[in-house]
Each structure stands twice: as structure tokens, then as C-alpha cells.
Short mmCIF file of C-alpha atoms and ligand atoms in Angstrom, two decimals:
data_model
loop_
_atom_site.label_atom_id
_atom_site.label_comp_id
_atom_site.label_asym_id
_atom_site.label_seq_id
_atom_site.Cartn_x
_atom_site.Cartn_y
_atom_site.Cartn_z
CA MET U 30 0.00 0.00 0.00
CA SER U 31 2.72 2.46 0.95
CA GLU U 32 5.08 1.14 -1.74
CA THR U 33 3.37 3.15 -4.46
CA THR U 34 4.01 6.43 -2.67
CA ALA U 35 7.56 5.68 -1.47
CA PRO U 36 10.27 7.68 -3.21
CA ALA U 37 12.92 5.86 -5.24
CA SER U 38 15.25 3.93 -2.98
CA PRO U 39 17.95 2.24 -5.05
CA HIS U 40 20.34 1.34 -2.23
CA THR U 41 17.53 0.09 0.00
CA ASP U 42 16.03 -2.12 -2.72
CA GLU U 43 19.39 -3.60 -3.63
CA LEU U 44 20.38 -4.33 -0.02
CA LEU U 45 16.99 -5.81 0.86
CA GLY U 46 17.34 -8.17 -2.09
CA ARG U 47 20.71 -9.27 -0.79
CA TYR U 48 19.29 -9.53 2.74
CA GLU U 49 16.61 -11.89 1.56
CA SER U 50 19.10 -14.17 -0.14
CA SER U 51 21.51 -14.26 2.80
CA LEU U 52 19.60 -13.98 6.10
CA LEU U 53 17.30 -16.49 7.74
CA GLY U 54 13.77 -15.25 7.19
CA VAL U 55 12.63 -15.20 10.82
CA PHE U 56 12.06 -11.43 10.79
CA GLY U 57 10.37 -11.24 7.38
CA ARG U 58 11.54 -8.51 5.01
CA PRO U 59 12.88 -5.47 6.90
CA THR U 60 11.39 -2.14 5.91
CA LEU U 61 14.49 0.06 6.07
CA VAL U 62 18.25 -0.18 5.74
CA LEU U 63 19.57 2.28 8.31
CA GLU U 64 22.97 3.87 8.10
CA HIS U 65 23.53 6.31 10.94
CA GLY U 66 21.72 8.21 13.63
CA ASP U 67 21.87 11.20 15.92
CA GLY U 68 19.71 11.51 19.03
CA ALA U 69 16.20 10.43 18.08
CA TRP U 70 16.90 10.71 14.35
CA VAL U 71 18.13 7.98 12.00
CA TRP U 72 19.04 8.08 8.32
CA ASP U 73 18.71 5.29 5.80
CA VAL U 74 21.15 4.36 3.03
CA ASP U 75 19.19 6.51 0.56
CA GLY U 76 19.67 9.58 2.71
CA ARG U 77 16.13 9.76 4.10
CA ARG U 78 15.68 10.89 7.68
CA TYR U 79 13.29 9.30 10.19
CA LEU U 80 12.26 10.19 13.71
CA ASP U 81 12.91 6.99 15.65
CA LEU U 82 9.96 6.62 18.04
CA VAL U 83 10.69 2.93 18.66
CA GLY U 84 14.31 3.29 19.79
CA GLY U 85 15.44 -0.16 18.67
CA LEU U 86 12.54 -1.61 20.68
CA ALA U 87 13.15 0.22 23.95
CA VAL U 88 16.91 -0.36 23.62
CA ASN U 89 18.49 2.92 22.46
CA ALA U 90 17.91 4.65 25.80
CA LEU U 91 20.31 7.50 25.03
CA GLY U 92 19.33 7.69 21.38
CA HIS U 93 21.82 7.24 18.58
CA ASN U 94 25.43 8.37 18.58
CA HIS U 95 25.26 9.70 22.14
CA PRO U 96 28.68 11.19 22.99
CA ALA U 97 28.84 9.56 26.45
CA LEU U 98 28.15 6.09 25.06
CA VAL U 99 30.49 6.57 22.11
CA ALA U 100 33.27 7.75 24.43
CA ALA U 101 32.79 4.93 26.96
CA VAL U 102 32.70 2.19 24.33
CA SER U 103 35.64 3.65 22.39
CA LYS U 104 37.76 4.01 25.51
CA GLN U 105 36.96 0.52 26.76
CA ALA U 106 37.58 -1.01 23.32
CA GLY U 107 41.07 0.42 23.53
CA GLN U 108 41.63 -1.26 26.91
CA LEU U 109 39.85 -4.63 27.03
CA VAL U 110 36.83 -5.86 25.08
CA HIS U 111 36.58 -9.30 26.63
CA VAL U 112 38.13 -11.38 29.36
CA SER U 113 36.77 -14.79 30.33
CA ASN U 114 34.83 -15.27 33.52
CA PHE U 115 37.99 -16.69 35.08
CA PHE U 116 38.68 -13.00 35.55
CA THR U 117 36.78 -9.84 36.30
CA SER U 118 37.28 -6.19 35.37
CA VAL U 119 36.68 -2.77 36.88
CA PRO U 120 33.58 -2.02 34.71
CA GLN U 121 32.01 -5.37 35.67
CA VAL U 122 32.37 -4.82 39.42
CA GLU U 123 31.34 -1.18 39.18
CA LEU U 124 28.25 -1.98 37.13
CA ALA U 125 27.11 -4.72 39.52
CA GLU U 126 27.45 -2.32 42.45
CA ARG U 127 25.69 0.41 40.53
CA ILE U 128 22.75 -1.85 39.63
CA LEU U 129 22.40 -3.01 43.23
CA GLY U 130 22.40 0.64 44.27
CA ILE U 131 19.61 1.73 41.93
CA THR U 132 17.43 -1.31 42.59
CA GLY U 133 17.59 -0.59 46.31
CA ALA U 134 18.30 -4.30 46.76
CA PRO U 135 19.07 -5.29 50.37
CA GLU U 136 22.38 -6.55 51.74
CA GLY U 137 23.22 -9.95 50.28
CA SER U 138 21.80 -9.20 46.82
CA ALA U 139 23.81 -9.96 43.66
CA VAL U 140 23.95 -9.60 39.89
CA PHE U 141 24.52 -12.18 37.12
CA PHE U 142 25.39 -10.69 33.73
CA CYS U 143 24.40 -12.18 30.40
CA ASN U 144 23.87 -10.84 26.89
CA SER U 145 20.13 -10.57 26.28
CA GLY U 146 16.70 -10.57 27.82
CA THR U 147 15.95 -14.17 27.10
CA GLU U 148 19.20 -15.21 28.80
CA ALA U 149 18.26 -13.20 31.89
CA ILE U 150 14.97 -15.11 31.98
CA GLU U 151 16.79 -18.44 31.53
CA ALA U 152 18.92 -17.54 34.54
CA ALA U 153 15.74 -16.74 36.49
CA VAL U 154 14.24 -20.10 35.48
CA LYS U 155 17.33 -21.92 36.75
CA LEU U 156 17.20 -19.87 39.94
CA ALA U 157 13.55 -20.94 40.35
CA ARG U 158 14.44 -24.60 39.74
CA ARG U 159 16.90 -24.44 42.64
CA THR U 160 14.02 -23.87 45.07
CA GLY U 161 13.33 -27.57 44.60
CA ARG U 162 9.85 -26.87 43.26
CA THR U 163 8.84 -27.21 39.61
CA GLY U 164 5.83 -24.99 39.01
CA ILE U 165 6.24 -21.59 37.37
CA ILE U 166 3.39 -19.14 36.93
CA ALA U 167 3.37 -16.49 34.21
CA ALA U 168 0.58 -14.35 32.80
CA GLU U 169 -1.57 -14.56 29.72
CA GLY U 170 -0.23 -12.03 27.24
CA ALA U 171 3.28 -12.32 28.68
CA PHE U 172 6.44 -12.09 26.63
CA HIS U 173 9.64 -13.34 28.25
CA GLY U 174 11.82 -14.29 25.28
CA ARG U 175 12.39 -16.86 22.55
CA THR U 176 14.87 -19.44 23.82
CA THR U 177 13.03 -22.60 24.74
CA GLY U 178 12.96 -22.07 28.53
CA ALA U 179 11.85 -18.46 28.23
CA LEU U 180 9.45 -19.47 25.45
CA ALA U 181 7.63 -21.73 27.91
CA LEU U 182 6.86 -18.56 29.92
CA THR U 183 5.89 -16.53 26.84
CA HIS U 184 2.18 -16.91 26.23
CA LYS U 185 1.44 -16.24 22.55
CA PRO U 186 0.51 -19.53 20.85
CA VAL U 187 2.08 -18.65 17.45
CA PHE U 188 5.47 -18.27 19.16
CA ARG U 189 5.12 -21.46 21.22
CA GLU U 190 3.22 -24.05 19.26
CA PRO U 191 5.79 -24.79 16.52
CA PHE U 192 8.29 -25.76 19.25
CA GLU U 193 6.21 -27.79 21.66
CA PRO U 194 6.71 -29.69 23.87
CA LEU U 195 8.37 -26.92 25.86
CA MET U 196 9.59 -26.95 29.47
CA PRO U 197 6.78 -28.43 31.59
CA GLY U 198 5.32 -26.95 34.75
CA VAL U 199 4.35 -23.50 33.46
CA VAL U 200 0.81 -22.19 33.84
CA HIS U 201 -0.52 -18.84 32.60
CA VAL U 202 -3.03 -16.90 34.65
CA PRO U 203 -5.31 -14.19 33.23
CA TRP U 204 -3.60 -10.78 33.33
CA GLY U 205 -4.66 -8.68 36.28
CA ASP U 206 -6.82 -11.40 37.84
CA VAL U 207 -5.98 -11.51 41.55
CA ALA U 208 -8.41 -14.37 42.25
CA ALA U 209 -6.78 -16.52 39.57
CA LEU U 210 -3.41 -15.74 41.10
CA GLU U 211 -4.65 -16.76 44.55
CA HIS U 212 -5.84 -20.02 43.08
CA ALA U 213 -2.63 -20.70 41.14
CA VAL U 214 0.10 -19.90 43.68
CA GLY U 215 0.70 -22.87 45.95
CA PRO U 216 3.26 -25.17 47.60
CA ASP U 217 4.58 -26.37 44.22
CA THR U 218 5.14 -22.82 42.90
CA SER U 219 8.83 -22.06 42.46
CA ALA U 220 8.31 -18.64 40.91
CA LEU U 221 5.77 -16.18 39.62
CA VAL U 222 7.17 -14.18 36.69
CA LEU U 223 5.47 -10.91 35.70
CA GLU U 224 6.13 -7.80 33.61
CA PRO U 225 4.99 -4.59 35.36
CA ILE U 226 3.75 -3.44 31.95
CA GLN U 227 3.26 -6.12 29.30
CA GLY U 228 5.33 -4.67 26.47
CA GLU U 229 5.02 -7.08 23.56
CA GLY U 230 1.52 -7.90 24.81
CA GLY U 231 0.42 -4.40 23.77
CA VAL U 232 1.80 -2.07 26.48
CA VAL U 233 -0.75 -3.19 29.05
CA PRO U 234 0.11 -2.03 32.58
CA ALA U 235 -0.54 -4.14 35.67
CA GLU U 236 -2.70 -2.48 38.27
CA PRO U 237 -0.52 -1.78 41.34
CA GLU U 238 -2.91 -4.04 43.31
CA PHE U 239 -2.09 -6.95 40.98
CA LEU U 240 1.65 -6.62 41.58
CA GLN U 241 1.06 -6.14 45.30
CA ALA U 242 -1.07 -9.29 45.43
CA ALA U 243 1.66 -11.12 43.52
CA ARG U 244 4.17 -10.02 46.15
CA ARG U 245 1.96 -11.04 49.06
CA LEU U 246 0.93 -14.43 47.63
CA THR U 247 4.46 -15.50 46.65
CA ALA U 248 5.80 -14.46 50.06
CA GLU U 249 3.09 -16.50 51.79
CA ALA U 250 3.77 -19.55 49.60
CA GLY U 251 7.56 -19.33 49.88
CA ALA U 252 7.84 -18.81 46.11
CA LEU U 253 9.99 -16.30 44.24
CA LEU U 254 8.50 -13.19 42.69
CA VAL U 255 10.47 -12.48 39.52
CA VAL U 256 9.77 -9.10 37.94
CA ASP U 257 10.72 -8.91 34.26
CA GLU U 258 11.90 -5.32 33.80
CA ILE U 259 13.64 -6.07 30.50
CA GLN U 260 11.46 -3.59 28.62
CA THR U 261 10.22 -1.37 31.48
CA GLY U 262 13.49 -0.94 33.41
CA VAL U 263 16.36 1.53 33.33
CA GLY U 264 14.29 4.71 33.44
CA ARG U 265 11.88 3.90 30.62
CA THR U 266 8.74 4.53 32.70
CA GLY U 267 10.12 7.54 34.58
CA THR U 268 11.59 5.66 37.54
CA TRP U 269 14.58 3.32 37.46
CA PHE U 270 12.20 0.34 37.53
CA ALA U 271 8.46 0.19 36.93
CA CYS U 272 7.76 -2.07 39.95
CA GLU U 273 8.90 0.76 42.22
CA GLN U 274 5.73 2.60 41.26
CA ALA U 275 3.66 -0.17 42.86
CA GLY U 276 5.97 -0.26 45.89
CA VAL U 277 6.89 -3.87 45.13
CA VAL U 278 10.32 -5.34 45.91
CA PRO U 279 10.81 -8.64 44.05
CA ASP U 280 13.04 -11.63 44.85
CA ALA U 281 14.64 -11.38 41.44
CA MET U 282 14.58 -8.94 38.53
CA THR U 283 15.55 -9.37 34.90
CA LEU U 284 17.08 -6.55 32.86
CA ALA U 285 18.34 -6.13 29.29
CA LYS U 286 17.09 -3.88 26.44
CA GLY U 287 17.86 -0.31 27.58
CA LEU U 288 20.64 -1.29 29.97
CA GLY U 289 23.48 -1.11 27.45
CA GLY U 290 21.94 1.62 25.31
CA GLY U 291 22.26 -0.72 22.30
CA VAL U 292 25.30 -2.72 23.33
CA PRO U 293 24.04 -6.22 24.18
CA ILE U 294 23.84 -6.91 27.91
CA GLY U 295 21.33 -8.59 30.20
CA ALA U 296 21.24 -9.10 33.94
CA LEU U 297 19.54 -11.13 36.62
CA VAL U 298 19.42 -9.40 40.00
CA THR U 299 18.80 -11.59 43.05
CA PHE U 300 17.35 -9.74 46.03
CA GLY U 301 18.61 -10.71 49.47
CA PRO U 302 20.77 -13.60 50.68
CA GLU U 303 18.20 -16.38 50.26
CA ALA U 304 17.56 -15.78 46.56
CA THR U 305 21.25 -15.09 46.00
CA ALA U 306 22.28 -18.40 47.60
CA LEU U 307 20.15 -20.47 45.22
CA LEU U 308 22.73 -20.60 42.43
CA ALA U 309 26.13 -21.86 43.53
CA ALA U 310 29.51 -21.94 41.76
CA GLY U 311 29.31 -23.98 38.57
CA GLN U 312 25.52 -24.02 38.34
CA HIS U 313 25.25 -21.33 35.68
CA GLY U 314 27.56 -19.49 33.31
CA THR U 315 28.15 -17.66 30.05
CA THR U 316 31.17 -16.88 27.87
CA PHE U 317 30.37 -13.30 26.90
CA GLY U 318 28.21 -12.22 29.84
CA GLY U 319 29.66 -9.36 31.88
CA ASN U 320 32.41 -8.49 29.42
CA PRO U 321 34.08 -5.13 30.09
CA LEU U 322 32.86 -3.54 26.85
CA SER U 323 29.15 -4.03 27.53
CA CYS U 324 29.58 -3.19 31.22
CA ALA U 325 31.32 0.08 30.32
CA ALA U 326 28.45 0.88 27.95
CA ALA U 327 25.85 0.19 30.66
CA LEU U 328 27.73 2.34 33.16
CA ALA U 329 27.67 5.21 30.66
CA VAL U 330 23.92 4.72 30.21
CA LEU U 331 23.20 4.72 33.96
CA ASP U 332 25.52 7.69 34.61
CA THR U 333 23.94 9.72 31.82
CA ILE U 334 20.39 8.98 32.96
CA GLU U 335 21.34 10.17 36.43
CA GLN U 336 23.50 13.16 35.53
CA GLN U 337 21.04 14.54 32.98
CA ASP U 338 18.02 13.80 35.18
CA LEU U 339 16.52 11.85 32.30
CA MET U 340 13.89 10.15 34.47
CA ALA U 341 12.31 13.54 35.28
CA HIS U 342 12.50 14.31 31.55
CA VAL U 343 10.79 10.98 30.73
CA ARG U 344 7.93 11.76 33.13
CA GLU U 345 7.57 15.26 31.69
CA VAL U 346 7.56 14.40 28.00
CA GLY U 347 5.54 11.22 28.66
CA ASP U 348 2.84 13.33 30.35
CA HIS U 349 3.05 15.84 27.51
CA LEU U 350 2.48 13.07 24.96
CA GLN U 351 -0.48 11.78 26.94
CA ARG U 352 -2.06 15.24 27.16
CA ARG U 353 -1.54 15.87 23.45
CA ILE U 354 -3.05 12.50 22.46
CA GLU U 355 -6.03 12.98 24.78
CA ALA U 356 -6.58 16.48 23.38
CA LEU U 357 -6.68 15.23 19.79
CA ASP U 358 -10.43 14.81 20.02
CA ASP U 359 -10.38 12.36 17.11
CA PRO U 360 -12.88 9.50 17.46
CA ARG U 361 -10.39 7.17 15.74
CA VAL U 362 -7.95 7.60 18.66
CA THR U 363 -9.42 5.92 21.73
CA GLY U 364 -6.66 6.56 24.25
CA ILE U 365 -3.09 6.06 25.38
CA ARG U 366 -1.70 3.34 27.68
CA GLY U 367 1.55 2.81 29.53
CA SER U 368 3.72 5.26 31.38
CA GLY U 369 6.74 7.47 30.82
CA LEU U 370 8.12 6.65 27.38
CA LEU U 371 6.64 3.16 27.03
CA ARG U 372 3.28 3.88 25.42
CA ALA U 373 0.61 2.53 23.14
CA VAL U 374 -1.79 4.83 21.35
CA THR U 375 -5.02 2.87 20.95
CA LEU U 376 -7.19 3.11 17.86
CA ALA U 377 -10.87 2.49 17.15
CA GLY U 378 -10.01 0.09 14.31
CA ASP U 379 -7.27 -2.28 13.16
CA TRP U 380 -5.22 0.48 11.56
CA SER U 381 -1.87 0.19 13.31
CA ALA U 382 -0.05 -1.60 10.47
CA ALA U 383 -1.24 0.99 7.94
CA VAL U 384 -0.45 3.88 10.27
CA THR U 385 3.05 2.45 10.72
CA ALA U 386 3.60 2.05 6.97
CA HIS U 387 2.34 5.55 6.15
CA GLY U 388 4.24 6.92 9.13
CA ARG U 389 7.42 5.52 7.66
CA ASP U 390 6.73 7.24 4.35
CA ALA U 391 6.26 10.44 6.36
CA GLY U 392 9.56 9.94 8.22
CA LEU U 393 8.27 8.46 11.48
CA ILE U 394 9.30 5.07 12.89
CA LEU U 395 6.40 3.46 14.78
CA ASN U 396 5.56 -0.05 15.97
CA PRO U 397 2.19 -1.76 15.40
CA VAL U 398 2.28 -3.68 18.71
CA ALA U 399 -1.35 -4.82 18.28
CA PRO U 400 -3.74 -4.48 15.32
CA ASP U 401 -5.40 -1.53 17.09
CA ALA U 402 -2.42 -0.11 19.01
CA VAL U 403 0.72 1.76 17.98
CA ARG U 404 3.67 1.43 20.37
CA LEU U 405 6.10 4.24 21.11
CA ALA U 406 9.33 3.48 23.00
CA PRO U 407 11.56 6.33 21.84
CA PRO U 408 15.01 7.21 23.16
CA LEU U 409 14.73 8.72 26.64
CA VAL U 410 16.26 11.91 25.21
CA VAL U 411 13.36 12.51 22.80
CA THR U 412 11.95 16.05 23.09
CA ALA U 413 8.35 17.19 23.47
CA GLU U 414 8.66 18.89 20.06
CA GLN U 415 9.71 15.60 18.47
CA LEU U 416 6.75 13.79 20.04
CA ASP U 417 4.51 16.57 18.71
CA LEU U 418 5.62 15.69 15.17
CA PHE U 419 3.94 12.31 15.69
CA VAL U 420 0.79 13.67 17.34
CA ASP U 421 0.36 16.30 14.61
CA ALA U 422 0.82 13.68 11.88
CA LEU U 423 -1.50 11.05 13.40
CA PRO U 424 -4.88 12.29 12.04
CA GLY U 425 -3.42 12.42 8.51
CA LEU U 426 -1.93 8.93 8.91
CA LEU U 427 -5.34 7.67 10.04
CA ASP U 428 -6.95 9.27 6.94
CA LEU U 429 -4.56 7.24 4.80
CA ALA U 430 -5.15 4.08 6.84
CA GLU U 431 -8.90 4.44 6.49
CA ARG U 432 -8.55 5.00 2.74
CA ASP U 433 -6.49 1.77 2.48
CA ALA U 434 -9.21 -0.13 4.30
CA THR U 435 -11.97 0.85 1.90
C1 LIG E 523 12.35 -8.16 24.78
C2 LIG E 523 11.91 -8.85 26.00
C3 LIG E 523 12.45 -10.08 26.40
C4 LIG E 523 13.46 -10.82 25.56
O1 LIG E 523 14.64 -10.08 25.39
P1 LIG E 523 15.68 -10.45 24.21
O2 LIG E 523 16.84 -9.57 24.47
O3 LIG E 523 14.98 -10.18 22.92
O4 LIG E 523 16.00 -11.88 24.37
C5 LIG E 523 12.02 -10.64 27.59
N1 LIG E 523 11.11 -10.02 28.36
C6 LIG E 523 10.57 -8.83 28.02
C7 LIG E 523 9.58 -8.17 28.93
C8 LIG E 523 10.94 -8.21 26.83
O5 LIG E 523 10.38 -7.06 26.47
#
């Protein structure tokens, strides 16, 4: 639909052809070939500029080409990129301490570093297994990753079914249903794993009462509460971690996405000595996890968020976006979900794919997280004026989407 209006793109077309004959097709055909970026802007190989309102899927926390990240990675690359886990490094120790500091984790807490979100979840699954119990509870609509252990926790049938049988013992409870949670959590429950806001599930926040009930029920049953902050963490919702906003302290937390600002890194944080003691020497490991390069990148991200007060900025521009969307007074826009800079604009029809395609033609990168919802997870440095570009364009994009549908 958008192809007819797209300007000539010789380099893009050529590279996408080569992509399709050389890369495994699990992602389908990409829509752009990007070349460089600056802040919230990216440019493709044909010189077109786009406002990146997806931020590499909540990853590019500092935006593109941020001087602090560039400097930290460049400096560390000139010192050490990798050492094995026979050894440690200054960035690794400093980052672990820094993460424990911002999580407010009690004495006896600890960090395990890995390279992705799904690996952080795998580590959490192994932690849960060490309780000696086998049941794991996750939520309907949950997304926890694609490796086979994490996939057992992910709910969406199209992701799971081609790979069944998956790890046994996982049950999914309806999202937000405290009574179902009460029924499900019991003496065989090793862990309850929840996202504070379901990201891939459509940016659907948990009510604080749901997370609080999860905390209470797992504590009573002697099970672990694992909060998956892979998408919501590291300032994205206006606080370091989204579960803080419900006043919930978990037994373990998973991090990835925004932590390295684009450099791959994941982490499992164990809260308190009991959870920390579950995994002993030799029971888990990784070759690349915790390498000095990715730890230096993550330190630069955390330092920049703090020094530039980016969490206050996220709250401010997130509220601004919400006010602007609510003031649109367009019956095709039904609302906005999420918090800070993890948002979904909800639509009265299944127009998100068309809005995304026409948005791209208009120089806006958007994500159709559900047929009737457009996700925004821009760099935390995005400005109110940049968000306005999207809000101002939305009615016109919906006109085009409606025209496509008829
Ligand atoms: C993205 C995501 C994952 C998986 O992370 P990967 O780095 O893609 O493996 C897990 N949980 C949540 C909540 C996520 O958003």
C-alpha cells in the first residue's frame, strides 16, 4: 500500500534483495536499511531521515550516537573488550554495584550478567528450579523471550506451538486477575514471573494491586517473585524500575534492552541472601556475559540517565504526549496506555499496520504492537517537540489508513 508512494530507494532495494538471499527469514523482510543516527533521528542508506519513536525496541535509551556512550565504548575497546569469567574487570564490578544501588536491593543481593533478555529469563528459570519446586506461573499475554525455557513462559501460541513440547510446569493466569493468582500460587510454585507493563503484549500495565497481590501471595507460599523489567526498566517509565511505582520489591529482577543503550547486555538481580544463595559456583555461566565492553556501555547509560536527570525528563515528555493524544479529540484515537516513554496509542479500528507504513513514508518510525495499538518506545532523550511531530501527523496517517481499508 505504501510502496506506491515511497520515493525511489535504489540502495535500499538492492540491499533488501541481498538480505533476503543471505539472512534467515525469521524477521520477514525489513522495511528500512539504516545507516547512521543522531539523538532520536536515524538516516537510511538513501539519505532519508526518520524520527525513531521505537528506539530499537526500547533499547536505544540514550538515542543514537550519544557522545557519552560513544566515548565509553571507544575508551573501553582500547583497553579490554573481553576477558573470560575466570577474571573480572573494573567495569564489571562497578556496574554490579551500581545496579544493586539503583534497585535498592538489600544486603546480600547480587547480579549475574548475560547478553540478552531471554538469557536473563533463563537464569531466572534456573534460579527458580533451585528452590526444589517445579511450578512456574506467568501471565496470559506475557512475553519473556524466545529461547526454549523463556518461550515456555511466553504466552502467545504462534510463538510457542511450533516448538512444543516446551519446558513443563508453566501455567498462565489471566492478566490482572488476583483471584486466579490466589488459586494458582501454591506449595509447588517455584516462581511467579510478571512484567509490570506487558510490552510485547500491547503495552498493558498491571494495576498496582495486581503486583502487590503477587508479592503477598508469593511471600506466603515461599515462592519467588520475579519481575521482568527487561522492557520497562532503566528509566523507561520515569523511575529506574516500573515495579517501584507499585511499591513492590521482588526476589529477582531481569534486565536487558535499555541497559546497554544498544550494546548487548542482560542481567539477573537476586534480592537478598536467600535468593542469591540459590545458584552456587558452577551451576550457571556464560562466555560473553559481563564483558568489560558491555559493562562500560551500561555504566555510561546509567551515569547519563542520572547526571542529565533523564527520568524527570521521561515523566515530563511522557505526560506531555499523553495530554496531546487525549486532546486530539479524534474518534479514531481511543486513548493512550503505559507510562513514561513506554506507550501505546489505541485506535478504534485495526489500523496500526497501515499507520506504521504511512508513518514511515512520512519519516516516522512506529511499531504496530497490536492491530489496534501503535507502540512508542523512543530514546529517553526525545523532546516534546519531536513527540509533537507524531501527534500532529497522526490524524493524517489515520486518513490514509482508512482510505487503504476501503
Ligand atoms: C524483549 C523482552 C524479552 C526478551 O529479550 P531479548 O533480548 O529479545 O531476548 C524478555 N522479556 C521482556 C519483557 C521483553 O520485552
